[in-house]
CSV table of C-alpha atoms in Angstrom, one decimal:
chain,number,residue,atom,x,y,z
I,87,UNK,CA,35.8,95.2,35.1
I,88,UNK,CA,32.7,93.0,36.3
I,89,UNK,CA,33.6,89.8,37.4
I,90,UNK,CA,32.4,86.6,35.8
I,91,UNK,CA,30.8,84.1,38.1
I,92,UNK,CA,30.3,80.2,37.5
I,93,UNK,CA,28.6,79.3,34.0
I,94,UNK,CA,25.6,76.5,34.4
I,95,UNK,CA,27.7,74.3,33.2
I,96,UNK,CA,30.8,74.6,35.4
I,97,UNK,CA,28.7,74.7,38.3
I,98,UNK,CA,27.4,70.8,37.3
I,99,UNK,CA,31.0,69.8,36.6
I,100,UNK,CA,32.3,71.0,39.8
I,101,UNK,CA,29.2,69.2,41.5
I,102,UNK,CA,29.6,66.2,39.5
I,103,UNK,CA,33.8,66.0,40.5
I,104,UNK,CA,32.1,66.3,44.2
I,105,UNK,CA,30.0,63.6,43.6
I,106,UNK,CA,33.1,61.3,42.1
I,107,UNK,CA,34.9,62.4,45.6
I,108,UNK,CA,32.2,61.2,48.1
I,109,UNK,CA,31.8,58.4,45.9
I,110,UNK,CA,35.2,57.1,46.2
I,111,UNK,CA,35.4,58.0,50.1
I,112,UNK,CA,32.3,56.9,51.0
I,113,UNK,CA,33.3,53.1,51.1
I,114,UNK,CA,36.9,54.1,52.8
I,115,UNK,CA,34.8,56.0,55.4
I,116,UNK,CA,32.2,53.0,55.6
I,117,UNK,CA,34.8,50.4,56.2
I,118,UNK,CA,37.0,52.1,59.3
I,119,UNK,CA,33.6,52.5,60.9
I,120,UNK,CA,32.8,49.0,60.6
I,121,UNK,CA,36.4,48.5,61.6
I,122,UNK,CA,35.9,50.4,65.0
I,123,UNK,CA,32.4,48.8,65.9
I,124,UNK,CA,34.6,45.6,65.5
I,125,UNK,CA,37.2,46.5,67.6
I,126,UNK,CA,34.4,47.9,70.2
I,127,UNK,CA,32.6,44.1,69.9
I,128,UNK,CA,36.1,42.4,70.4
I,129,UNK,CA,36.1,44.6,73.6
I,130,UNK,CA,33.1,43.6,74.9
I,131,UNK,CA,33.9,40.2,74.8
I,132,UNK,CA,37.1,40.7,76.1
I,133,UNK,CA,35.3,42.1,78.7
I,134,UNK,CA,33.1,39.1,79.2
I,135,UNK,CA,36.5,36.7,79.5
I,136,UNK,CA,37.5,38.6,81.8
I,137,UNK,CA,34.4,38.1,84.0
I,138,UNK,CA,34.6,34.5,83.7
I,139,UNK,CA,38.4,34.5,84.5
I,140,UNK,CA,38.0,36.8,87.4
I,141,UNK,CA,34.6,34.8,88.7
I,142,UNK,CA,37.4,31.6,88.5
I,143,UNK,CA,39.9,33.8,90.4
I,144,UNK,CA,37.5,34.1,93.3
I,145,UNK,CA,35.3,31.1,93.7
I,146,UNK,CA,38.0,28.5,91.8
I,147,UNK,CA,35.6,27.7,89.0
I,148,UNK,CA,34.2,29.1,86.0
I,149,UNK,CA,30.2,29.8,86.7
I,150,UNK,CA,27.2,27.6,85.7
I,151,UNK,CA,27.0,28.4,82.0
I,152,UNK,CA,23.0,28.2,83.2
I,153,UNK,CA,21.6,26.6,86.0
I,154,UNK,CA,18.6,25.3,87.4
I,155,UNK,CA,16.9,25.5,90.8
I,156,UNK,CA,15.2,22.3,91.9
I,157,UNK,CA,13.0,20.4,89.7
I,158,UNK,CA,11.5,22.9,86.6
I,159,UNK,CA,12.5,25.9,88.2
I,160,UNK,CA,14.9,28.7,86.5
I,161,UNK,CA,18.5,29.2,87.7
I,162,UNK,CA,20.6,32.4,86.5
I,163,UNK,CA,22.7,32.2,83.3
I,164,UNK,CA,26.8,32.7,83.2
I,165,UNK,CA,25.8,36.5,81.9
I,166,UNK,CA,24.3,36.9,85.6
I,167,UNK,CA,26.9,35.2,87.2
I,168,UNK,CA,29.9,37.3,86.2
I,169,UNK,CA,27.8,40.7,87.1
I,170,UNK,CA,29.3,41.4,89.9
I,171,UNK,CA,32.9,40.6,87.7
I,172,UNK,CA,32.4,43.4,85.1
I,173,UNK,CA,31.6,46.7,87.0
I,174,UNK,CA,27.4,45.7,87.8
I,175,UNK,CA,27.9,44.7,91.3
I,176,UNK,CA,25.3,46.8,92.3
I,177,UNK,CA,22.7,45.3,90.1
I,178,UNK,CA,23.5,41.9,90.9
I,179,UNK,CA,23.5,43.1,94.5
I,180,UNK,CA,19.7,44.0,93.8
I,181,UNK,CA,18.4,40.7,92.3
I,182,UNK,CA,20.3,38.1,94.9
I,183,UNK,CA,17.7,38.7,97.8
I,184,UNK,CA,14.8,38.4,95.2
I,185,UNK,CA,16.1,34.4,94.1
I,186,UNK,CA,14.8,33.0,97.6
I,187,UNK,CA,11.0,33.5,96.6
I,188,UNK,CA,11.5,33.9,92.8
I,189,UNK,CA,12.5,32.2,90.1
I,190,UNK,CA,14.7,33.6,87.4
I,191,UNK,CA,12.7,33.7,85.1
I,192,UNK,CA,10.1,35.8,86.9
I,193,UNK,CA,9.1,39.3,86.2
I,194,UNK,CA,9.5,40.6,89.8
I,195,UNK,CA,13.1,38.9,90.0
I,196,UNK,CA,13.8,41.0,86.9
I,197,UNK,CA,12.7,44.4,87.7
I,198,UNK,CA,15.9,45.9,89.2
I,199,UNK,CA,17.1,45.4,85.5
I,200,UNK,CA,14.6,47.4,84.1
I,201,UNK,CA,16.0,49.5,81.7
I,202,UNK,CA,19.6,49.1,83.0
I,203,UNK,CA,21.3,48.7,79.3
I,204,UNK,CA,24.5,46.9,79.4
I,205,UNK,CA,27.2,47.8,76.9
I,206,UNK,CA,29.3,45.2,76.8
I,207,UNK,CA,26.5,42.7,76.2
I,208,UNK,CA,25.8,44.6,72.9
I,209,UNK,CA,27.7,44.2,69.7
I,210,UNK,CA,27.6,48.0,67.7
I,211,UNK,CA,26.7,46.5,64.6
I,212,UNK,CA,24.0,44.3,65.7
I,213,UNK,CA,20.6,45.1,63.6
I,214,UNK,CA,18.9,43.3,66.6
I,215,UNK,CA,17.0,45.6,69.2
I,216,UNK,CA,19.1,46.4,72.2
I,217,UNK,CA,16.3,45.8,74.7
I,218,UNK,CA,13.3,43.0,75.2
I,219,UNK,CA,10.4,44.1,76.8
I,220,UNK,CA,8.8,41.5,79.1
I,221,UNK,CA,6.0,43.7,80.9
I,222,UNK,CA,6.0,47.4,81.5
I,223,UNK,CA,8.1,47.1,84.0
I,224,UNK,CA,10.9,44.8,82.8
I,225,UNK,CA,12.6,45.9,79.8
I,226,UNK,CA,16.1,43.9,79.7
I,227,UNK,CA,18.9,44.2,77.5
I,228,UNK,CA,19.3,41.9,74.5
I,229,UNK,CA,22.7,40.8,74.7
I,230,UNK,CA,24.5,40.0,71.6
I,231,UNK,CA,26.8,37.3,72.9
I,232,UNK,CA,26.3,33.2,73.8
I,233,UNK,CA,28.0,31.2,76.0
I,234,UNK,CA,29.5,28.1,74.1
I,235,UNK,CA,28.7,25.2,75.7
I,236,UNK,CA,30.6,22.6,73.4
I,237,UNK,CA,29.9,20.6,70.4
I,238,UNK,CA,27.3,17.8,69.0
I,239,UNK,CA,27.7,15.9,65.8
I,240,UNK,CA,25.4,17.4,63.7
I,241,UNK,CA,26.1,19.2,60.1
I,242,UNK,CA,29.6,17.8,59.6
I,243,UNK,CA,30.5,15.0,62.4
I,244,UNK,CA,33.3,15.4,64.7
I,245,UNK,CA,35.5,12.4,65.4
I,246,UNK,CA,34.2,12.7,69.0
I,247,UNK,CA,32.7,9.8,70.6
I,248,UNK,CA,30.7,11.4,73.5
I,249,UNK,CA,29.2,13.7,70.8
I,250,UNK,CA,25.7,12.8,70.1
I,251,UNK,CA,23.4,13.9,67.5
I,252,UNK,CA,21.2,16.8,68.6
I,253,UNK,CA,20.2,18.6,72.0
I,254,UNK,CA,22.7,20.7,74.2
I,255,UNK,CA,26.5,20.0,73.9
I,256,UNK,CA,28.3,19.6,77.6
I,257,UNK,CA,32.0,19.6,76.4
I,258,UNK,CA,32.7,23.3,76.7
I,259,UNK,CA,33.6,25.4,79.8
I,260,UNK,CA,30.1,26.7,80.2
I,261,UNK,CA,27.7,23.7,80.6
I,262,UNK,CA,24.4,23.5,81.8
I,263,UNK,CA,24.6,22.8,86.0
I,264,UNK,CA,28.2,22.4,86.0
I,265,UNK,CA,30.7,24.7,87.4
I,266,UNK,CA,34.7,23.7,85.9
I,267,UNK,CA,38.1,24.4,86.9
I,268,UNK,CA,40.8,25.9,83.8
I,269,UNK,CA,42.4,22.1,84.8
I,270,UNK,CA,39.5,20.8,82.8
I,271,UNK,CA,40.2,22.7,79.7
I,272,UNK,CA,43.4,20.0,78.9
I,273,UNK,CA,43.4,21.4,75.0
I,274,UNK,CA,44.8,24.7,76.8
I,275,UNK,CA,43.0,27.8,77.3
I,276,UNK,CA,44.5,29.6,73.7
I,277,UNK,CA,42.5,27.0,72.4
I,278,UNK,CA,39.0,26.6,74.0
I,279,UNK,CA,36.2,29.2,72.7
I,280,UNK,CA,33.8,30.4,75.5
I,281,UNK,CA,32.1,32.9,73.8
I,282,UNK,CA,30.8,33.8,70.5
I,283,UNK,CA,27.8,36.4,69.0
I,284,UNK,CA,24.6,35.6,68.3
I,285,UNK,CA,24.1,39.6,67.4
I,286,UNK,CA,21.8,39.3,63.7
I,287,UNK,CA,18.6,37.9,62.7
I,288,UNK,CA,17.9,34.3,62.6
I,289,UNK,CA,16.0,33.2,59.4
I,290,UNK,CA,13.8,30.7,59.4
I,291,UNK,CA,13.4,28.3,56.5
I,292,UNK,CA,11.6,30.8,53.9
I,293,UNK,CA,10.9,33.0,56.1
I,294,UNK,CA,11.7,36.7,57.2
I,295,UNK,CA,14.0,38.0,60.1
I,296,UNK,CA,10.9,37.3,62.5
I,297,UNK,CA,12.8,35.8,65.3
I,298,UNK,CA,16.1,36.7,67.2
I,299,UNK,CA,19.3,34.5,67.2
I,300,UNK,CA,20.1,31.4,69.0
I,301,UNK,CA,21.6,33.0,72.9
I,302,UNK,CA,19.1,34.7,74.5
I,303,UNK,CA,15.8,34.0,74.6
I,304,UNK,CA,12.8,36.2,74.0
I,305,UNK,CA,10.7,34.9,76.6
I,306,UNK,CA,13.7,34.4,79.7
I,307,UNK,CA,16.1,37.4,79.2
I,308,UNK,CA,20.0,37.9,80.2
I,309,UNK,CA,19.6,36.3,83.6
I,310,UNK,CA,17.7,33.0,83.3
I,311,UNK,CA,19.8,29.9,82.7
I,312,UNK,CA,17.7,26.5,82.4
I,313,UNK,CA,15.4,24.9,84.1
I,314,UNK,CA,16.4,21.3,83.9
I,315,UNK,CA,18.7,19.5,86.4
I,316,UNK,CA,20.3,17.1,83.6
I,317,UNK,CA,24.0,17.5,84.1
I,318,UNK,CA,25.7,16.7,80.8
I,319,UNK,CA,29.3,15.5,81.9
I,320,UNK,CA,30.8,16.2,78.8
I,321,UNK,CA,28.1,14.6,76.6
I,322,UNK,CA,25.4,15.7,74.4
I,323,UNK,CA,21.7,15.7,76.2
I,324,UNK,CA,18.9,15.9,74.8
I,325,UNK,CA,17.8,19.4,76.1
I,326,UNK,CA,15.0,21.7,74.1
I,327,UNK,CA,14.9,24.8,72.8
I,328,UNK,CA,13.0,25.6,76.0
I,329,UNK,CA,15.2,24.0,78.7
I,330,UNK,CA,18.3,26.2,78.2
I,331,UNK,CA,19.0,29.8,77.5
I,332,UNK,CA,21.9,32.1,76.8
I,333,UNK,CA,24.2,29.2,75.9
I,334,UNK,CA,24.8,27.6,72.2
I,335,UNK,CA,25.8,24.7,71.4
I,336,UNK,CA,28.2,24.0,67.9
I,337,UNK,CA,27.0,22.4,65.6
I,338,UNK,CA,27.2,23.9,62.1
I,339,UNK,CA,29.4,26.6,60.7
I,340,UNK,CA,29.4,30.1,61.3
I,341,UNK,CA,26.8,32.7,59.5
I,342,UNK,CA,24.8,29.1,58.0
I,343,UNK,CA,22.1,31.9,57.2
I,344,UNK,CA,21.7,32.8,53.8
I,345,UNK,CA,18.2,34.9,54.5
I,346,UNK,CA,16.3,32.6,51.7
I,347,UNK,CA,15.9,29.5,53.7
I,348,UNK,CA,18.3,26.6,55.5
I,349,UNK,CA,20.9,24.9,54.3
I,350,UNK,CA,21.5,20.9,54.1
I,351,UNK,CA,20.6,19.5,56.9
I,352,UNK,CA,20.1,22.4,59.2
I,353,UNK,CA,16.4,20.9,60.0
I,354,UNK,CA,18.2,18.3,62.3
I,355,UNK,CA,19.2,21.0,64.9
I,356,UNK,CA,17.5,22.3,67.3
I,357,UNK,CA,17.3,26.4,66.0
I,358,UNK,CA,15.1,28.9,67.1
I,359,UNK,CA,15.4,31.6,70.0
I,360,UNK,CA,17.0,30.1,72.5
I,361,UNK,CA,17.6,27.3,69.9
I,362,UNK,CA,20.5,25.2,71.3
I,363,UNK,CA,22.3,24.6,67.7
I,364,UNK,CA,21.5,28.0,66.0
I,365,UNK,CA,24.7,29.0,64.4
I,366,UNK,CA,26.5,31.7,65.8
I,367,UNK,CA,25.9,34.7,63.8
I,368,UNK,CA,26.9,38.1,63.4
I,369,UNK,CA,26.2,41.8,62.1
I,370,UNK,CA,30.2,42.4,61.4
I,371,UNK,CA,30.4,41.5,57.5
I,372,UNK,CA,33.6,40.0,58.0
I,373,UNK,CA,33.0,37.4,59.8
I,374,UNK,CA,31.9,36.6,64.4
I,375,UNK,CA,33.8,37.6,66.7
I,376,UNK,CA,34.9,34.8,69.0
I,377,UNK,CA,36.2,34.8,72.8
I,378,UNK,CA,38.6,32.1,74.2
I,379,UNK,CA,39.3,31.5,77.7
I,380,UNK,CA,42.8,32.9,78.2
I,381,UNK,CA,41.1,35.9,77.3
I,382,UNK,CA,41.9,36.8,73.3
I,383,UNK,CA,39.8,37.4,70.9
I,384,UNK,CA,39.3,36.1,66.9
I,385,UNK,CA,37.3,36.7,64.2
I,386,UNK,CA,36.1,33.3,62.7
I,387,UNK,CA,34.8,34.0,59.1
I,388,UNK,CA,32.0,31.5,57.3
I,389,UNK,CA,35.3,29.9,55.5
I,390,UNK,CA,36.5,28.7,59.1
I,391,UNK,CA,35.9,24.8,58.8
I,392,UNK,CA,33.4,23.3,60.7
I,393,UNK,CA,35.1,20.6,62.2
I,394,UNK,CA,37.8,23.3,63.1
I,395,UNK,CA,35.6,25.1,64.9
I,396,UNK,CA,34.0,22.1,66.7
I,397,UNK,CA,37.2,21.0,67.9
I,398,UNK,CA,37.7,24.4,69.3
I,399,UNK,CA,34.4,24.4,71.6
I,400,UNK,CA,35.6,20.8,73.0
I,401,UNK,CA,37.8,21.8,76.1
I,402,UNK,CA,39.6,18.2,75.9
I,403,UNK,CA,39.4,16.0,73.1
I,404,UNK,CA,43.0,15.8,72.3
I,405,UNK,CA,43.3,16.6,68.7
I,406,UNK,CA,45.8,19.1,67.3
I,407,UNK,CA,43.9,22.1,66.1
I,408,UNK,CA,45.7,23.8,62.9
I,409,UNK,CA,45.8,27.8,61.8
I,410,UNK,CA,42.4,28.9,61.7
């Protein structure tokens, strides 16, 4: 007896139930691999902390979040300063004997980092390039992640006298030209954000994703700091976009990008790469992952209050922060 195959039309049924099946998976499949490149970012930072806590171990202090060198000449960032803390000893090993004629911001300074990509500076689900390239022969890695150097009072104000309105915030544990102990942190260490991503595209007013976020700066790289001398001693100063790099300052709440222009008041702040008050921002859609100084990790979503998160970048201002 000859067997019968498929009809036309059981063939599309079959397809169609196939279809139905992906259909249904597909978001399932989407979300655990968001849920992994999470978990990898949340790592990185962790790995980050651990730098900064192990950079403490040995010299008593945490590092710089940036410093200077001199009058108008570029210091290393907190990124460089914990190389040696998180398995790139070697590399930092390379550019040390370079800072006695160069400044950090320098291309020769930067070419033992040429093409060296760093992992744990790079969140997975960052639509930003991985690399900048400064000349032919200095291609850096773009990392995804900002030291948080405190809190100013613009967006929503903080009941914080030393907080002024605008420039760089010096009441966090990385500060521009000043290294601090974990005594200074008095709100406790659970308690004190250090690091935060700055891993999607910043939007200007109108505009398209032309520029990168608010940490890094397209023009200075992973290893240039600031080159300014102001010490802010827990205040606000009155630092520009071009003074300081790889550090951000809080000042409005998380993901305060909506891609069609900027919200109430974000004029005020200084925002734009290596803009000191960008919002931190990220590629996760759940919300930025955030690193505090006894080494955990959170993810802060757009609903975490402002004023909850500014309190949270202020290593000493007394108030009682509540579940966030």
């Amino acid at each position: 007896m000859k067997k019968r195959g498929f009809t036309l039309v059981e063939l599309l049924v079959v397809i169609a139930i196939i279809g139905v099946l992906v259909a249904l998976l597909l978001p399932a499949v989407q979300a655990a691999r968001e849920a992994a490149r999470r978990m990898q970012c949340g790592n990185n930072i962790k790995q980050l902390l651990l730098g900064v806590q192990n950079y403490h171990d040995t010299f008593m202090s945490c590092p710089y979040g940036a410093r200077s060198r001199g009058t108008n000449g570029w210091g290393p960032s907190w990124l460089f300063a914990i190389t040696p803390f998180c398995e790139q000893k070697a590399l930092y090993d390379r550019i040390i004997p370079l800072e006695a004629t160069h400044q950090y911001n320098a291309a020769t300074l930067r070419v033992p980092a040429h093409n060296a990509k760093i992992k744990y500076m790079l969140c997975p689900s960052s639509p930003l390039p991985e690399t900048q390239a400064f000349t032919a022969t200095t291609v850096l890695t773009a990392p995804s992640y900002g030291g948080i150097a405190g809190a100013t009072a613009d967006g929503t104000n903080l009941v914080e006298t030393r907080l002024s309105s605008g420039g760089m915030g010096g009441s966090g544990m990385l500060v521009p030209n000043e290294s601090l102990t974990f005594a200074a942190c008095q709100d406790g260490t659970s308690n004190c954000i250090v690091v935060g991503e700055v891993s999607d595209w910043y939007y200007a007013p109108g505009q398209t994703p032309a520029r990168r976020d608010a940490g890094l700066s397209r023009d200075m790289g992973w290893v240039a700091g600031t080159n300014t001398n102001v010490v802010c001693s827990g205040t606000s100063q009155a630092l520009t976009n071009a003074n300081v790099a790889n550090l951000v300052t809080i000042a409005y709440r998380i993901g305060m990008n909506d891609r069609t222009g900027a919200d109430t008041n974000w004029a005020s702040g200084n925002i734009n790469i290596r803009g000191t008050q960008t919002p931190l921002l990220s590629g996760h859609p759940a919300g930025c992952v955030t690193g505090f100084l006894d080494g955990h990790v959170q993810l802060m979503t757009a609903q975490t209050p402002v004023l909850t998160l500014k309190r949270l970048a202020v290593r000493d201002d007394g108030n009682v922060v509540g579940g966030f």
